[in-house]
Coordinates of C-alpha atoms in Angstrom, one line a residue:
X167 CA -45.3 17.1 30.8
X168 CA -42.6 19.9 30.0
X169 CA -43.1 20.0 26.4
X170 CA -40.6 22.3 24.8
X171 CA -39.2 23.5 21.5
X172 CA -35.7 24.2 20.3
X173 CA -34.2 26.5 17.6
X174 CA -30.8 26.9 16.1
X175 CA -30.2 23.4 17.6
X176 CA -27.1 22.7 16.1
X177 CA -25.3 19.3 17.5
X178 CA -27.9 19.5 20.4
X179 CA -25.6 20.3 23.3
X180 CA -28.2 22.7 24.7
X181 CA -31.0 19.9 24.0
X182 CA -29.3 17.1 25.7
X183 CA -28.5 19.1 29.1
X184 CA -32.0 20.4 29.2
X185 CA -33.4 16.7 28.5
X186 CA -31.1 15.4 31.3
X187 CA -33.0 18.0 33.6
X188 CA -36.2 16.7 32.7
X189 CA -37.3 18.7 29.9
X190 CA -39.1 17.3 26.8
X191 CA -37.7 18.9 23.6
X192 CA -40.2 17.8 21.0
X193 CA -38.6 19.5 18.2
X194 CA -35.4 20.7 17.2
X195 CA -34.6 23.2 14.5
X196 CA -31.4 24.5 12.4
X197 CA -30.6 26.0 8.8
X198 CA -27.3 24.0 8.6
X199 CA -28.0 20.6 6.7
X200 CA -25.1 18.9 8.8
X201 CA -26.7 19.8 12.0
X202 CA -30.1 18.7 10.6
X203 CA -28.4 15.3 9.7
X204 CA -26.9 15.1 12.9
X205 CA -30.4 15.2 14.5
X206 CA -31.6 12.7 12.3
X207 CA -29.0 10.4 12.9
X208 CA -29.6 10.4 16.5
X209 CA -33.4 10.1 15.9
X210 CA -34.3 13.5 17.2
X211 CA -37.5 15.1 15.6
X212 CA -35.8 17.7 13.6
X213 CA -36.9 20.6 11.1
X214 CA -34.4 22.4 8.6
X215 CA -34.8 25.5 6.6
X216 CA -34.0 29.4 7.2
X217 CA -36.0 30.2 10.3
X218 CA -37.0 33.5 8.6
X219 CA -39.1 31.8 6.3
X220 CA -40.7 29.5 8.7
X221 CA -43.7 30.3 10.3
X222 CA -44.3 29.7 14.0
X223 CA -47.6 27.4 13.0
X224 CA -45.3 25.1 11.1
X225 CA -43.2 24.7 14.2
X226 CA -46.1 24.3 16.7
X227 CA -47.9 21.7 14.1
X228 CA -44.5 19.5 13.9
X229 CA -44.0 19.7 17.4
X230 CA -47.8 18.8 18.4
X231 CA -48.1 21.6 20.5
X232 CA -50.7 24.5 20.8
X233 CA -50.0 28.1 20.9
X234 CA -49.0 29.0 24.8
X235 CA -48.4 25.1 25.7
X236 CA -44.9 24.9 25.5
X237 CA -42.9 24.9 28.7
X238 CA -40.0 26.3 27.1
X239 CA -38.7 27.7 23.8
X240 CA -34.5 27.8 23.9
X241 CA -31.8 28.6 21.4
X242 CA -28.8 30.7 20.5
X243 CA -29.4 32.6 17.3
X244 CA -26.6 33.7 15.7
X245 CA -26.0 37.3 16.4
X246 CA -22.9 38.4 14.5
X247 CA -22.5 40.0 12.7
X248 CA -25.7 41.8 12.8
X249 CA -27.2 43.5 9.9
X250 CA -28.0 47.2 9.2
X251 CA -31.4 48.0 10.0
X252 CA -32.7 51.5 9.4
X253 CA -30.6 54.4 8.7
X254 CA -29.5 55.3 12.1
X255 CA -28.6 51.7 13.0
X256 CA -24.9 50.2 12.9
X257 CA -24.0 46.6 12.0
X258 CA -24.4 45.8 15.6
X259 CA -28.2 46.2 15.9
X260 CA -29.9 42.9 16.5
X261 CA -32.9 44.1 15.4
X262 CA -31.7 43.4 11.8
X263 CA -30.2 40.0 12.8
X264 CA -31.8 36.6 13.4
X265 CA -32.3 37.6 16.6
X266 CA -35.6 39.2 15.7
X267 CA -36.8 35.8 14.5
X268 CA -36.4 34.3 17.8
X269 CA -38.2 36.9 19.5
X270 CA -41.0 36.4 16.6
X271 CA -41.1 33.0 17.6
X272 CA -41.3 33.6 21.3
X273 CA -44.0 36.2 20.7
X274 CA -46.0 33.8 18.6
X275 CA -45.3 30.6 20.4
X276 CA -45.7 32.0 24.2
X277 CA -43.9 29.5 26.0
X278 CA -44.0 29.8 29.7
X279 CA -40.2 30.2 29.7
X280 CA -37.2 30.9 27.0
X281 CA -34.0 30.4 27.4
X282 CA -31.8 32.4 24.8
X283 CA -27.8 32.0 24.8
X284 CA -25.1 33.6 23.2
X285 CA -21.6 34.8 23.2
X286 CA -20.7 37.0 26.3
X287 CA -19.4 39.4 23.9
X288 CA -22.9 40.7 23.2
X289 CA -22.7 42.4 26.9
X290 CA -20.0 44.8 25.6
X291 CA -20.9 45.7 21.9
X292 CA -22.4 49.3 21.7
X293 CA -24.6 50.5 18.9
X294 CA -22.5 52.8 16.7
X295 CA -21.8 56.1 17.3
X296 CA -24.7 57.8 15.2
X297 CA -27.2 55.3 16.7
X298 CA -29.5 55.7 19.7
X299 CA -28.0 55.1 23.2
X300 CA -27.6 51.8 24.6
X301 CA -25.6 48.7 23.8
X302 CA -26.8 45.3 22.1
X303 CA -27.6 43.7 25.4
X304 CA -29.9 46.4 26.3
X305 CA -31.7 46.3 22.8
X306 CA -32.0 42.5 23.3
X307 CA -33.8 43.0 26.7
X308 CA -36.0 45.6 25.5
X309 CA -37.6 43.3 22.9
X310 CA -38.4 40.7 25.4
X311 CA -39.8 43.3 27.6
X312 CA -41.8 44.6 24.7
X313 CA -43.2 41.2 24.4
X314 CA -44.2 40.8 27.9
X315 CA -41.6 38.5 29.2
X316 CA -39.9 39.1 32.5
X317 CA -35.8 38.4 32.2
X318 CA -32.8 37.7 34.3
X319 CA -29.6 37.4 32.5
X320 CA -25.7 36.7 33.4
X321 CA -22.6 35.5 31.9
X322 CA -22.1 32.0 33.4
X323 CA -18.6 29.8 32.9
X324 CA -19.4 26.4 32.7
X325 CA -16.6 25.6 34.7
X326 CA -19.0 26.1 37.8
X327 CA -21.3 23.7 36.6
X328 CA -19.3 20.5 36.4
X329 CA -18.2 21.2 32.7
X330 CA -14.3 20.2 32.4
X331 CA -13.7 23.3 30.5
X332 CA -13.6 27.2 31.0
X333 CA -16.7 28.4 28.9
X334 CA -18.5 31.8 29.4
X335 CA -21.9 32.1 27.8
X336 CA -24.6 34.7 27.9
X337 CA -27.8 33.3 29.4
X338 CA -31.0 35.3 29.2
X339 CA -33.9 33.4 30.8
X340 CA -37.7 34.7 30.2
X341 CA -40.9 34.3 32.0
X342 CA -44.4 34.9 30.4
X343 CA -46.0 34.6 34.0
X344 CA -44.0 37.0 35.8
X345 CA -42.5 34.2 37.8
X346 CA -38.9 34.8 39.7
X347 CA -36.6 33.3 37.2
X348 CA -33.1 32.7 38.5
X349 CA -29.8 31.7 37.2
X350 CA -28.7 28.3 38.4
X351 CA -26.3 28.6 41.1
X352 CA -22.8 27.3 40.8
X353 CA -22.3 23.4 41.7
X354 CA -18.6 23.0 41.1
X355 CA -15.6 25.3 42.7
X356 CA -12.0 25.5 42.5
X357 CA -11.5 24.8 46.0
X358 CA -13.8 22.6 48.0
X359 CA -13.7 20.0 50.9
X360 CA -15.8 17.5 48.8
X361 CA -13.7 16.2 45.9
X362 CA -16.9 15.8 43.7
X363 CA -17.7 19.3 43.8
X364 CA -14.3 20.7 42.8
X365 CA -13.9 21.7 39.2
X366 CA -13.4 18.9 36.6
X367 CA -10.1 18.2 34.9
X368 CA -9.1 17.1 31.5
X369 CA -7.2 14.1 32.9
X370 CA -10.4 12.5 34.4
X371 CA -12.2 13.2 30.8
X372 CA -10.2 12.1 28.1
X373 CA -6.8 10.1 29.4
X374 CA -8.3 6.8 28.2
X375 CA -8.3 8.2 24.8
X376 CA -4.5 8.6 24.6
X377 CA -4.0 6.0 22.4
X378 CA -7.5 5.3 20.6
X379 CA -8.7 8.8 19.9
X380 CA -10.7 8.3 16.9
X381 CA -11.1 10.9 14.1
X382 CA -8.3 13.5 14.2
X383 CA -7.4 16.3 12.2
X384 CA -3.3 17.2 12.4
X385 CA -0.9 19.8 12.7
X386 CA 1.3 20.7 9.8
X387 CA 5.1 19.7 10.2
X388 CA 6.2 22.8 11.1
X389 CA 3.8 23.4 13.7
X390 CA 4.6 20.4 15.3
X391 CA 8.5 21.2 15.3
X392 CA 7.8 23.9 17.7
X393 CA 4.9 22.0 19.5
X394 CA 7.3 19.4 20.4
X395 CA 9.3 21.8 22.3
X396 CA 6.5 22.8 24.7
X397 CA 5.7 20.7 27.8
X398 CA 2.3 19.7 29.2
X399 CA 0.5 23.2 30.2
X400 CA 2.8 25.3 28.4
X401 CA 2.5 27.5 25.2
X402 CA 5.0 29.5 22.9
X403 CA 6.8 30.9 25.9
X404 CA 8.3 27.5 26.4
X405 CA 10.0 27.7 23.0
X406 CA 13.6 28.8 23.0
X407 CA 13.5 32.4 22.9
X408 CA 15.6 32.5 20.0
X409 CA 13.3 30.5 18.1
X410 CA 10.3 32.4 19.3
X411 CA 10.2 35.3 16.4
X412 CA 10.3 32.4 13.6
X413 CA 7.6 30.5 15.2
X414 CA 5.3 33.4 16.2
X415 CA 5.6 34.7 12.6
X416 CA 3.7 38.4 12.4
X417 CA 2.1 37.6 16.0
X418 CA 5.7 38.0 17.4
X419 CA 5.4 41.8 17.6
X420 CA 1.8 41.9 18.5
X421 CA 0.5 42.8 21.8
X422 CA -1.7 40.5 24.1
X423 CA -0.8 37.3 26.2
X424 CA -1.1 35.2 23.1
X425 CA -1.9 32.4 25.3
X426 CA -3.2 30.1 22.9
X427 CA -0.6 29.9 20.6
X428 CA 1.4 26.7 20.5
X429 CA -0.9 25.6 23.5
X430 CA -0.5 22.4 24.9
X431 CA -3.3 21.4 27.2
X432 CA -2.8 19.8 31.1
X433 CA -4.5 16.8 32.2
X434 CA -4.4 18.6 35.7
X435 CA -6.6 21.9 34.4
X436 CA -9.9 22.2 32.9
X437 CA -9.9 22.6 29.1
X438 CA -10.0 26.2 27.5
X439 CA -12.8 26.9 25.7
X440 CA -13.2 24.5 22.9
X441 CA -13.2 26.1 19.5
X442 CA -14.3 25.3 16.2
X443 CA -11.0 24.1 15.3
X444 CA -8.3 22.9 17.2
X445 CA -5.4 23.8 14.8
X446 CA -5.7 27.5 14.2
X447 CA -2.5 29.4 15.4
X448 CA -4.0 31.4 17.7
X449 CA -6.2 29.0 19.4
X450 CA -3.9 25.5 19.4
X451 CA -5.5 22.9 21.4
X452 CA -2.8 20.3 21.3
X453 CA -3.0 17.1 23.1
X454 CA -1.4 17.1 26.9
X455 CA 1.0 14.1 26.0
X456 CA 0.7 13.6 22.3
X457 CA 1.8 15.3 19.0
X458 CA -1.4 15.8 18.1
X459 CA -4.4 18.0 18.4
X460 CA -7.5 16.9 20.4
X461 CA -9.7 14.5 18.4
X462 CA -13.2 14.8 17.6
X463 CA -14.2 12.2 20.5
X464 CA -12.1 14.2 22.9
X465 CA -14.1 17.6 21.9
X466 CA -17.2 15.8 22.3
X467 CA -16.2 14.3 25.8
X468 CA -15.2 18.0 26.9
X469 CA -18.5 19.6 26.0
X470 CA -20.1 16.4 27.5
X471 CA -21.6 14.7 24.7
X472 CA -22.4 11.1 25.4
X473 CA -19.8 8.5 23.7
X474 CA -22.6 7.1 21.3
X475 CA -23.7 10.6 20.2
X476 CA -23.5 10.6 16.2
X477 CA -22.0 13.8 14.9
X478 CA -22.4 13.8 11.0
X479 CA -20.1 15.4 8.3
X480 CA -16.5 15.9 7.5
X481 CA -14.0 16.0 10.5
X482 CA -14.0 20.0 10.0
X483 CA -17.5 20.1 10.3
X484 CA -17.6 17.6 13.1
X485 CA -15.1 19.8 15.0
X486 CA -17.2 23.0 13.9
X487 CA -20.5 21.3 15.5
X488 CA -18.9 20.4 18.7
X489 CA -17.3 23.5 19.1
X490 CA -20.2 25.7 18.7
X491 CA -22.3 23.6 21.0
X492 CA -23.5 24.4 24.5
X493 CA -21.8 22.1 27.4
X494 CA -24.4 19.6 28.5
X495 CA -23.5 20.3 32.0
X496 CA -24.3 23.8 31.9
X497 CA -27.7 23.3 30.1
X498 CA -28.9 20.8 32.6
X499 CA -28.2 23.6 35.4
X500 CA -30.2 26.0 33.6
X501 CA -33.0 23.3 33.1
X502 CA -33.2 22.5 36.6
X503 CA -33.3 26.3 37.6
X504 CA -36.2 26.8 35.4
X505 CA -38.1 23.4 36.8
X506 CA -37.0 25.0 40.4
X507 CA -39.0 27.9 39.2
X508 CA -42.1 26.2 37.8
X509 CA -42.5 23.9 40.8
X510 CA -42.0 26.9 43.6
X511 CA -39.1 25.2 45.2
X512 CA -36.2 27.4 44.2
X513 CA -36.3 29.6 47.3
X514 CA -36.7 29.2 50.9
X515 CA -39.1 32.0 52.5
X516 CA -37.7 33.2 55.6
X517 CA -38.0 36.3 58.0
X518 CA -34.7 36.4 58.8
X519 CA -32.4 39.1 57.1
X520 CA -29.8 38.3 55.1
X521 CA -26.6 40.3 53.9
X522 CA -24.3 39.5 56.8
X523 CA -20.9 39.6 56.1
X524 CA -20.6 35.6 56.6
X525 CA -23.9 35.3 54.1
X526 CA -21.9 37.4 51.5
X527 CA -18.8 35.5 51.7
X528 CA -20.6 32.2 51.5
X529 CA -22.3 33.2 48.2
X530 CA -19.1 35.0 46.6
X531 CA -17.8 32.3 44.5

């Protein structure tokens, strides 16, 4: 019923969440050959190739969908670095990027809704000082308006949607038919009287994999020397102060909190944002109790992929695919919000005025 299309699908975290919500993804697409192999390995209908060279008619034909028939088109086009487009545009202008091919596909396939997801940094990037006024987000929204879609947007933290991870993503939802699309309301909280509605923590997700982690990269002996000094939940600040300059190297005199250096995770906390490699010096993802990075399977658990989901490629490529994915729980929440909009069940119409102090306190999470 809810026939949909997915572009820039990667390892399919977004697609899996939308499917859990009840949305039927008829076709996935990605330029990366390893992502394409991951799709095929899991029995998903897939297309590969450069989106700039793919016609919308090919997408529709492969999915068995006519123009205007799709419920949803979703995806997260790579938006950094942006290409220069025009004499007065800098590298931060998305009109010279793959984003415009995403807009083209939305315009030419005319789905009822679209979901655009990306890094939260897009909200703060401005056009170069010689360009026209407005930031990247302003340009993106104006392009969707130009093709006739009503939009709502915001930066959502996945931890509020049952994901055991702090991970902020920009979500833009669009409606072709001027429907009142809305961002999903949070379902999980730091404090709540019902345990099942509290933030999920790392221990409940990966503790059973301590001694059977599966594929895993490794830290160098030099880094392990210092990591062994760091307790669960700690980082470089727990290394003896006389050894910190040696451990940190050139970063010792740099500013910022540097919280990712020699970071050992905590079972009692949600995970930090899963990155494309767990062994990078500034964003280490060391296991809470073992002297090793998180494994590929532990990565996948945090991003909420099913245990039987196949990720293809080298170990480093598997980390990258998982690290770039949208958490399944966040995607499911977005899908449910769209279905509520489509069915007209997402709002209670009442004459009672809102905005009292009690109401504002209740909705302020």
